[in-house]
Amino acid sequence: MKSVLIKNIGALLTGDLKNPIRAADSIYIEDGVIQEIGTAIGRRSDIIVDARGITAIPGLVDSHSHPTFGEFTPAQNSTSWINHYMHGGVTALISAGELHVPGLPLPPDPRTALSLAFLTKRCYDNSRPSGVKVHAGTLLLVPGLNEEDFDAIAEVGSRLVKFIFYDYSLLPNGEAERYVVWARARGIKVKIHSGGVSRSGVSQVAGVDIVKRIKPDIVGHITGGPIPMPEEEVDQIARETDAYLEICSSGNSRLVLTLMRAVKSLDAFHRVVIGTDTPGGTGVIPRGMFREVAFLASVVGVPPEIAICMATGNVGIAHGLPLGMLKEGRPADIVLLDKIHGSVASDGVDSLAKGDLPGVSVVMIDGEIKVGGRSQQTPPPERAATITA
Ligand SMILES: [Zn+2]
């Protein structure tokens, strides 16, 4: 595999909340892995990317997506959506369930749920659309699963299960809590659909009582997907649990302000993760992740380098996956971006702070350049990186 040196980076945002901005201007990559981050690295390489002073960030990791088969999404009867998202800076998608198949809603029985998770996991294992890392095979938890089913999904490599169709009137029998124990024992994370009913029409309503009872790792779209739980319950979950709090593009922006007031007062930026909750009724939104980051940075007042962590490193940590950080030893999933011509911002970072979407110049996944020069889904960045092979 070809080695790559990225030089003349302006700002380098790491995606790591512990150290979100690094004083460095070069990244050296070998075998798809970041070997060195530093200043004026002089190593020989097969490919040189001259960033010409623009910003480097980790590839965005969508915490809540709904892949179905390859690049096709039946939800909007459209194709190539993963390629479009990749041009919007997304290098990894975490599936919140592959349920947007024609015929929704599906009967909530174990055979259907397991079949869907096995099939989609196997399909995406064999096919990485546009090079994007799709973490699919998310099991939708329904009544009647047994512990062997959790062995089986762990064996195929599924890393996430999700409560969405579970009948919470069954809670007194302890089954839902057992599912959480069985998942955790196998290193599988648990997400819950929170708030009101989704497009399926049969997802279960869940607020603070159910979240406290089930104790998921991640509260899916806590600010609505599309309908949030009551405002005071959003605040309560932030203050009274330690779950990860997911903000999605499909939700209610007013409650993002509510949630973030609590998060700021608790100094709990590490618990916030960003996703789009698409494709679905909200559509296909290639720049959805950047829109959410820009909203947090410009309206909510989260420093842009921290808002980027919520769309990258935090998502990786929440899901137990080595994604979303520019760090030695991590996969070279990197986006180079700048402000768009005509924006009053001074650079890509300032662009997010001012609420202007940035223009993407380069997208790299595992050290391979997937977008070079400019993205097809953003206006051109004012300065574009040059690539010499
Ligand atoms: Zn969803």
Tab-separated table of C-alpha atoms and ligand atoms in Angstrom:
chain	number	residue	atom	x	y	z
A	1	MET	CA	0.000	0.000	0.000
A	2	LYS	CA	1.278	3.487	-0.844
A	3	SER	CA	2.674	5.743	1.869
A	4	VAL	CA	1.240	9.261	2.137
A	5	LEU	CA	2.599	12.489	3.619
A	6	ILE	CA	0.150	15.310	4.268
A	7	LYS	CA	2.052	18.555	4.767
A	8	ASN	CA	1.264	22.248	5.336
A	9	ILE	CA	-1.873	21.571	7.389
A	10	GLY	CA	-3.309	24.749	8.945
A	11	ALA	CA	-5.354	23.709	11.987
A	12	LEU	CA	-5.241	20.042	13.013
A	13	LEU	CA	-8.338	18.955	14.962
A	14	THR	CA	-7.810	15.542	16.518
A	15	GLY	CA	-11.364	14.434	17.421
A	16	ASP	CA	-9.957	13.584	20.851
A	17	LEU	CA	-11.582	15.657	23.610
A	18	LYS	CA	-8.490	15.255	25.791
A	19	ASN	CA	-6.446	17.196	23.237
A	20	PRO	CA	-8.789	18.538	20.516
A	21	ILE	CA	-6.254	20.772	18.719
A	22	ARG	CA	-2.724	19.612	18.059
A	23	ALA	CA	0.154	21.960	17.231
A	24	ALA	CA	1.336	20.074	14.127
A	25	ASP	CA	1.278	20.560	10.366
A	26	SER	CA	2.054	17.100	8.948
A	27	ILE	CA	0.679	13.563	9.054
A	28	TYR	CA	2.654	10.563	7.756
A	29	ILE	CA	0.679	7.427	6.787
A	30	GLU	CA	1.835	3.893	6.014
A	31	ASP	CA	-0.345	0.820	5.373
A	32	GLY	CA	-3.448	2.940	5.909
A	33	VAL	CA	-2.433	3.811	9.470
A	34	ILE	CA	-1.255	7.137	10.923
A	35	GLN	CA	2.422	6.586	11.797
A	36	GLU	CA	3.445	10.083	12.810
A	37	ILE	CA	1.895	13.486	13.456
A	38	GLY	CA	4.332	16.372	13.763
A	39	THR	CA	5.782	19.554	12.367
A	40	ALA	CA	7.581	19.667	9.017
A	41	ILE	CA	7.896	15.871	8.808
A	42	GLY	CA	10.495	15.224	6.096
A	43	ARG	CA	9.881	11.526	5.350
A	44	ARG	CA	9.855	10.255	1.760
A	45	SER	CA	6.460	9.009	0.643
A	46	ASP	CA	4.743	7.628	-2.467
A	47	ILE	CA	2.086	10.344	-2.374
A	48	ILE	CA	2.400	13.924	-1.117
A	49	VAL	CA	-0.710	15.892	-0.221
A	50	ASP	CA	0.005	19.611	0.141
A	51	ALA	CA	-2.818	20.909	2.356
A	52	ARG	CA	-1.850	24.515	1.539
A	53	GLY	CA	-2.830	25.728	4.997
A	54	ILE	CA	-6.306	24.221	5.232
A	55	THR	CA	-7.814	22.327	8.171
A	56	ALA	CA	-7.499	18.586	8.881
A	57	ILE	CA	-10.147	16.740	10.880
A	58	PRO	CA	-10.880	13.035	11.413
A	59	GLY	CA	-13.419	11.542	9.000
A	60	LEU	CA	-16.920	12.101	10.383
A	61	VAL	CA	-18.595	9.107	12.043
A	62	ASP	CA	-22.397	9.169	11.742
A	63	SER	CA	-23.625	7.764	15.054
A	64	HIS	CA	-27.105	6.987	13.738
A	65	SER	CA	-27.640	5.890	10.144
A	66	HIS	CA	-29.992	3.466	8.445
A	67	PRO	CA	-28.175	1.517	5.734
A	68	THR	CA	-30.155	-1.205	3.991
A	69	PHE	CA	-28.379	-2.820	1.037
A	70	GLY	CA	-25.213	-1.372	-0.463
A	71	GLU	CA	-25.755	2.195	-1.659
A	72	PHE	CA	-29.513	1.726	-2.132
A	73	THR	CA	-31.939	3.217	0.343
A	74	PRO	CA	-35.536	2.060	-0.081
A	75	ALA	CA	-36.577	4.815	2.399
A	76	GLN	CA	-36.157	7.400	-0.372
A	77	ASN	CA	-35.977	4.971	-3.296
A	78	SER	CA	-32.563	6.408	-4.140
A	79	THR	CA	-29.061	5.129	-4.777
A	80	SER	CA	-25.471	6.286	-4.189
A	81	TRP	CA	-26.313	7.906	-0.854
A	82	ILE	CA	-23.204	6.528	0.867
A	83	ASN	CA	-21.006	8.039	-1.840
A	84	HIS	CA	-22.765	11.374	-1.352
A	85	TYR	CA	-22.236	11.223	2.434
A	86	MET	CA	-18.569	10.390	1.865
A	87	HIS	CA	-18.297	13.579	-0.208
A	88	GLY	CA	-19.852	15.277	2.845
A	89	GLY	CA	-16.875	14.142	4.958
A	90	VAL	CA	-18.360	10.923	6.385
A	91	THR	CA	-15.952	7.976	6.534
A	92	ALA	CA	-17.922	5.662	8.842
A	93	LEU	CA	-21.610	4.952	9.394
A	94	ILE	CA	-22.973	3.235	12.479
A	95	SER	CA	-26.251	1.507	11.789
A	96	ALA	CA	-29.108	2.099	14.201
A	97	GLY	CA	-30.880	-0.856	12.591
A	98	GLU	CA	-31.425	-1.880	8.981
A	99	LEU	CA	-35.165	-1.586	9.353
A	100	HIS	CA	-36.052	0.795	6.527
A	101	VAL	CA	-36.821	-2.035	4.152
A	102	PRO	CA	-39.905	-1.984	1.923
A	103	GLY	CA	-42.732	-3.467	3.956
A	104	LEU	CA	-41.987	-1.511	7.128
A	105	PRO	CA	-43.096	-2.175	9.833
A	106	LEU	CA	-41.687	-5.638	10.265
A	107	PRO	CA	-43.305	-8.086	12.667
A	108	PRO	CA	-41.428	-7.802	15.988
A	109	ASP	CA	-40.403	-11.449	16.269
A	110	PRO	CA	-36.913	-12.865	16.932
A	111	ARG	CA	-36.646	-14.726	13.628
A	112	THR	CA	-37.257	-11.604	11.539
A	113	ALA	CA	-34.976	-9.414	13.669
A	114	LEU	CA	-32.121	-11.947	13.674
A	115	SER	CA	-32.429	-12.693	9.941
A	116	LEU	CA	-32.236	-9.007	9.054
A	117	ALA	CA	-29.186	-8.404	11.273
A	118	PHE	CA	-27.314	-11.473	9.942
A	119	LEU	CA	-28.050	-10.690	6.312
A	120	THR	CA	-27.084	-7.014	6.401
A	121	LYS	CA	-23.958	-7.720	8.461
A	122	ARG	CA	-22.783	-10.314	5.933
A	123	CYS	CA	-23.603	-8.045	2.971
A	124	TYR	CA	-21.701	-5.032	4.333
A	125	ASP	CA	-18.791	-7.264	5.408
A	126	ASN	CA	-18.403	-8.212	1.747
A	127	SER	CA	-18.975	-4.763	0.307
A	128	ARG	CA	-17.701	-1.418	1.548
A	129	PRO	CA	-19.669	1.095	-0.555
A	130	SER	CA	-17.392	3.935	-1.721
A	131	GLY	CA	-14.863	2.701	0.856
A	132	VAL	CA	-17.012	3.895	3.780
A	133	LYS	CA	-16.906	1.755	6.922
A	134	VAL	CA	-20.500	0.620	7.479
A	135	HIS	CA	-21.054	-0.942	10.891
A	136	ALA	CA	-24.266	-2.852	10.220
A	137	GLY	CA	-25.898	-5.960	11.661
A	138	THR	CA	-27.498	-4.020	14.502
A	139	LEU	CA	-29.984	-6.370	16.148
A	140	LEU	CA	-33.417	-4.891	16.876
A	141	LEU	CA	-34.387	-6.245	20.291
A	142	VAL	CA	-37.798	-7.901	20.385
A	143	PRO	CA	-39.426	-10.145	22.999
A	144	GLY	CA	-38.468	-13.824	22.902
A	145	LEU	CA	-34.697	-13.659	22.181
A	146	ASN	CA	-32.509	-16.026	24.163
A	147	GLU	CA	-28.885	-15.898	25.282
A	148	GLU	CA	-27.717	-18.102	22.377
A	149	ASP	CA	-29.021	-15.456	19.976
A	150	PHE	CA	-26.594	-12.976	21.556
A	151	ASP	CA	-23.778	-15.536	21.108
A	152	ALA	CA	-24.733	-15.801	17.451
A	153	ILE	CA	-24.729	-12.067	16.742
A	154	ALA	CA	-21.471	-11.620	18.664
A	155	GLU	CA	-19.986	-14.380	16.533
A	156	VAL	CA	-20.828	-12.614	13.253
A	157	GLY	CA	-19.273	-9.435	14.645
A	158	SER	CA	-22.305	-7.259	15.392
A	159	ARG	CA	-21.370	-4.577	17.912
A	160	LEU	CA	-24.695	-2.926	18.627
A	161	VAL	CA	-28.237	-3.883	19.631
A	162	LYS	CA	-31.178	-1.515	19.802
A	163	PHE	CA	-34.474	-1.233	21.622
A	164	ILE	CA	-37.090	0.212	19.284
A	165	PHE	CA	-39.883	-2.333	18.808
A	166	TYR	CA	-39.656	-3.880	22.299
A	167	ASP	CA	-43.002	-3.984	24.101
A	168	TYR	CA	-42.260	-2.154	27.360
A	169	SER	CA	-45.449	-3.457	28.989
A	170	LEU	CA	-43.365	-6.622	29.457
A	171	LEU	CA	-40.803	-4.835	31.648
A	172	PRO	CA	-41.854	-6.538	34.914
A	173	ASN	CA	-40.572	-9.898	33.592
A	174	GLY	CA	-36.956	-8.641	33.569
A	175	GLU	CA	-36.291	-9.748	29.980
A	176	ALA	CA	-35.199	-6.304	28.703
A	177	GLU	CA	-32.673	-5.953	31.532
A	178	ARG	CA	-31.347	-9.463	30.786
A	179	TYR	CA	-30.782	-8.429	27.162
A	180	VAL	CA	-28.588	-5.554	28.365
A	181	VAL	CA	-26.558	-7.924	30.581
A	182	TRP	CA	-26.175	-10.461	27.737
A	183	ALA	CA	-25.071	-7.751	25.299
A	184	ARG	CA	-22.518	-6.209	27.693
A	185	ALA	CA	-21.076	-9.643	28.527
A	186	ARG	CA	-20.212	-9.956	24.821
A	187	GLY	CA	-18.813	-6.440	24.353
A	188	ILE	CA	-21.928	-5.331	22.465
A	189	LYS	CA	-23.285	-1.808	23.057
A	190	VAL	CA	-26.954	-1.051	23.697
A	191	LYS	CA	-28.847	1.844	22.114
A	192	ILE	CA	-32.455	2.806	22.710
A	193	HIS	CA	-34.894	4.599	20.422
A	194	SER	CA	-36.077	7.482	22.634
A	195	GLY	CA	-38.980	9.905	22.351
A	196	GLY	CA	-42.132	9.450	20.312
A	197	VAL	CA	-43.068	7.160	17.464
A	198	SER	CA	-40.877	6.997	14.342
A	199	ARG	CA	-41.725	6.564	10.661
A	200	SER	CA	-42.475	2.857	11.163
A	201	GLY	CA	-45.467	3.887	13.287
A	202	VAL	CA	-44.854	0.970	15.646
A	203	SER	CA	-41.699	1.978	17.496
A	204	GLN	CA	-42.276	2.224	21.243
A	205	VAL	CA	-42.356	5.520	23.120
A	206	ALA	CA	-39.510	5.858	25.639
A	207	GLY	CA	-38.638	8.621	28.107
A	208	VAL	CA	-36.720	8.988	31.337
A	209	ASP	CA	-38.449	6.116	33.199
A	210	ILE	CA	-37.601	3.536	30.530
A	211	VAL	CA	-34.058	4.851	30.056
A	212	LYS	CA	-33.418	4.653	33.813
A	213	ARG	CA	-34.859	1.156	33.958
A	214	ILE	CA	-33.010	-0.254	30.948
A	215	LYS	CA	-29.737	1.683	31.374
A	216	PRO	CA	-28.631	1.700	27.708
A	217	ASP	CA	-25.127	2.797	26.744
A	218	ILE	CA	-26.496	5.351	24.278
A	219	VAL	CA	-29.815	7.222	24.307
A	220	GLY	CA	-30.612	7.378	20.581
A	221	HIS	CA	-31.705	10.790	19.253
A	222	ILE	CA	-32.453	12.153	22.722
A	223	THR	CA	-33.497	15.475	21.153
A	224	GLY	CA	-35.965	13.763	18.835
A	225	GLY	CA	-35.984	11.351	15.952
A	226	PRO	CA	-38.222	13.024	14.989
A	227	ILE	CA	-40.287	13.520	18.188
A	228	PRO	CA	-38.399	14.053	21.462
A	229	MET	CA	-39.473	13.072	24.954
A	230	PRO	CA	-40.771	15.970	27.128
A	231	GLU	CA	-38.177	18.705	27.696
A	232	GLU	CA	-37.776	18.092	31.448
A	233	GLU	CA	-37.039	14.403	30.784
A	234	VAL	CA	-34.195	15.297	28.396
A	235	ASP	CA	-32.712	17.384	31.204
A	236	GLN	CA	-33.261	14.596	33.739
A	237	ILE	CA	-31.496	11.982	31.600
A	238	ALA	CA	-28.515	14.300	31.191
A	239	ARG	CA	-28.329	14.941	34.944
A	240	GLU	CA	-29.360	11.608	36.430
A	241	THR	CA	-27.757	8.996	34.150
A	242	ASP	CA	-24.304	8.581	32.644
A	243	ALA	CA	-25.502	7.439	29.201
A	244	TYR	CA	-24.160	8.839	25.947
A	245	LEU	CA	-26.550	11.464	24.562
A	246	GLU	CA	-27.139	11.352	20.824
A	247	ILE	CA	-28.184	14.431	18.825
A	248	CYS	CA	-29.594	13.712	15.351
A	249	SER	CA	-30.407	15.852	12.336
A	250	SER	CA	-33.908	14.358	12.306
A	251	GLY	CA	-34.805	15.942	15.653
A	252	ASN	CA	-35.988	19.051	17.454
A	253	SER	CA	-33.448	21.907	17.480
A	254	ARG	CA	-35.069	23.639	20.463
A	255	LEU	CA	-34.366	20.596	22.612
A	256	VAL	CA	-30.737	20.568	21.462
A	257	LEU	CA	-30.490	23.897	23.305
A	258	THR	CA	-32.149	22.326	26.381
A	259	LEU	CA	-29.842	19.318	26.319
A	260	MET	CA	-26.705	21.370	25.814
A	261	ARG	CA	-27.558	23.704	28.737
A	262	ALA	CA	-27.490	20.618	30.983
A	263	VAL	CA	-24.381	19.188	29.289
A	264	LYS	CA	-22.481	22.462	29.738
A	265	SER	CA	-23.438	22.779	33.402
A	266	LEU	CA	-22.311	19.179	33.982
A	267	ASP	CA	-19.120	19.655	31.940
A	268	ALA	CA	-20.184	16.499	30.066
A	269	PHE	CA	-19.128	17.210	26.474
A	270	HIS	CA	-17.644	13.692	26.367
A	271	ARG	CA	-21.173	12.216	26.504
A	272	VAL	CA	-22.499	13.938	23.358
A	273	VAL	CA	-22.474	12.116	20.008
A	274	ILE	CA	-23.836	13.311	16.668
A	275	GLY	CA	-25.673	11.379	13.964
A	276	THR	CA	-28.134	12.113	11.196
A	277	ASP	CA	-30.800	9.390	11.668
A	278	THR	CA	-30.931	9.084	7.876
A	279	PRO	CA	-31.747	7.873	5.263
A	280	GLY	CA	-35.349	7.901	6.376
A	281	GLY	CA	-38.233	10.330	6.442
A	282	THR	CA	-35.759	13.182	6.948
A	283	GLY	CA	-34.239	12.276	3.594
A	284	VAL	CA	-30.705	11.796	2.344
A	285	ILE	CA	-28.507	14.621	3.690
A	286	PRO	CA	-24.864	14.400	2.589
A	287	ARG	CA	-23.903	17.489	4.614
A	288	GLY	CA	-26.063	16.540	7.619
A	289	MET	CA	-23.139	15.885	9.968
A	290	PHE	CA	-21.514	19.241	9.173
A	291	ARG	CA	-24.872	20.995	9.618
A	292	GLU	CA	-25.195	19.588	13.138
A	293	VAL	CA	-21.577	20.466	14.028
A	294	ALA	CA	-22.056	24.011	12.699
A	295	PHE	CA	-25.307	24.363	14.685
A	296	LEU	CA	-23.561	23.343	17.924
A	297	ALA	CA	-20.580	25.583	17.223
A	298	SER	CA	-22.460	28.677	16.057
A	299	VAL	CA	-25.810	28.654	17.893
A	300	VAL	CA	-25.090	26.631	21.042
A	301	GLY	CA	-21.587	28.061	21.548
A	302	VAL	CA	-19.673	24.770	21.680
A	303	PRO	CA	-16.055	25.442	20.573
A	304	PRO	CA	-15.772	24.073	16.999
A	305	GLU	CA	-12.913	21.716	17.851
A	306	ILE	CA	-15.132	20.164	20.561
A	307	ALA	CA	-18.189	19.978	18.287
A	308	ILE	CA	-15.964	18.017	15.858
A	309	CYS	CA	-15.103	15.560	18.688
A	310	MET	CA	-18.855	14.926	19.104
A	311	ALA	CA	-19.050	13.924	15.428
A	312	THR	CA	-15.879	11.812	15.463
A	313	GLY	CA	-13.906	10.535	18.479
A	314	ASN	CA	-16.838	10.597	20.928
A	315	VAL	CA	-18.878	8.415	18.545
A	316	GLY	CA	-16.046	5.894	18.301
A	317	ILE	CA	-15.657	5.705	22.088
A	318	ALA	CA	-19.423	5.423	22.705
A	319	HIS	CA	-19.663	2.483	20.297
A	320	GLY	CA	-16.377	0.838	21.327
A	321	LEU	CA	-14.886	1.265	17.837
A	322	PRO	CA	-11.419	2.623	16.921
A	323	LEU	CA	-12.850	5.461	14.839
A	324	GLY	CA	-12.759	9.224	14.661
A	325	MET	CA	-9.341	10.308	15.946
A	326	LEU	CA	-6.228	11.703	14.311
A	327	LYS	CA	-3.666	9.921	16.427
A	328	GLU	CA	-0.649	7.689	15.869
A	329	GLY	CA	-1.733	4.063	15.363
A	330	ARG	CA	-5.273	4.956	14.251
A	331	PRO	CA	-6.706	4.354	10.746
A	332	ALA	CA	-5.945	7.246	8.384
A	333	ASP	CA	-9.545	8.422	7.945
A	334	ILE	CA	-8.956	12.122	7.290
A	335	VAL	CA	-10.865	15.080	5.837
A	336	LEU	CA	-9.218	18.284	4.625
A	337	LEU	CA	-11.522	21.297	4.475
A	338	ASP	CA	-11.575	25.065	4.213
A	339	LYS	CA	-14.081	27.886	4.302
A	340	ILE	CA	-16.158	28.327	1.174
A	341	HIS	CA	-15.439	31.286	-1.094
A	342	GLY	CA	-17.645	34.182	-0.012
A	343	SER	CA	-17.863	33.127	3.663
A	344	VAL	CA	-16.837	35.818	6.154
A	345	ALA	CA	-14.953	33.166	8.154
A	346	SER	CA	-11.161	33.178	8.289
A	347	ASP	CA	-10.703	29.402	7.797
A	348	GLY	CA	-12.468	26.051	8.096
A	349	VAL	CA	-12.600	26.072	11.893
A	350	ASP	CA	-13.897	29.646	12.028
A	351	SER	CA	-16.411	28.693	9.357
A	352	LEU	CA	-18.019	26.182	11.758
A	353	ALA	CA	-17.967	28.764	14.565
A	354	LYS	CA	-19.847	31.198	12.325
A	355	GLY	CA	-22.384	28.579	11.218
A	356	ASP	CA	-21.134	28.369	7.623
A	357	LEU	CA	-20.680	24.870	6.250
A	358	PRO	CA	-17.091	24.199	5.189
A	359	GLY	CA	-16.008	23.037	1.730
A	360	VAL	CA	-14.397	19.597	1.580
A	361	SER	CA	-11.183	19.210	-0.434
A	362	VAL	CA	-9.889	15.718	0.428
A	363	VAL	CA	-11.458	12.619	1.959
A	364	MET	CA	-9.128	9.750	2.819
A	365	ILE	CA	-10.162	6.369	4.192
A	366	ASP	CA	-7.529	3.939	5.498
A	367	GLY	CA	-4.874	6.049	3.759
A	368	GLU	CA	-6.593	5.896	0.354
A	369	ILE	CA	-7.662	9.145	-1.270
A	370	LYS	CA	-11.393	8.845	-2.078
A	371	VAL	CA	-12.008	12.526	-2.811
A	372	GLY	CA	-9.141	14.659	-4.106
A	373	GLY	CA	-9.246	18.349	-5.008
A	374	ARG	CA	-12.856	19.047	-4.161
A	375	SER	CA	-16.055	17.334	-3.032
A	376	GLN	CA	-19.032	16.926	-5.329
A	377	GLN	CA	-21.412	17.647	-2.448
A	378	THR	CA	-20.032	20.880	-0.982
A	379	PRO	CA	-19.247	24.136	-2.757
A	380	PRO	CA	-15.505	24.237	-3.509
A	381	PRO	CA	-13.266	25.152	-0.572
A	382	GLU	CA	-11.487	28.485	-1.021
A	383	ARG	CA	-8.132	26.705	-0.962
A	384	ALA	CA	-7.861	23.128	-2.231
A	385	ALA	CA	-5.131	20.643	-1.373
A	386	THR	CA	-2.870	19.432	-4.188
A	387	ILE	CA	-1.882	15.817	-4.618
A	388	THR	CA	1.400	14.620	-6.135
A	389	ALA	CA	1.953	10.928	-6.772
B	1	ZN	ZN	-33.304	5.990	13.500
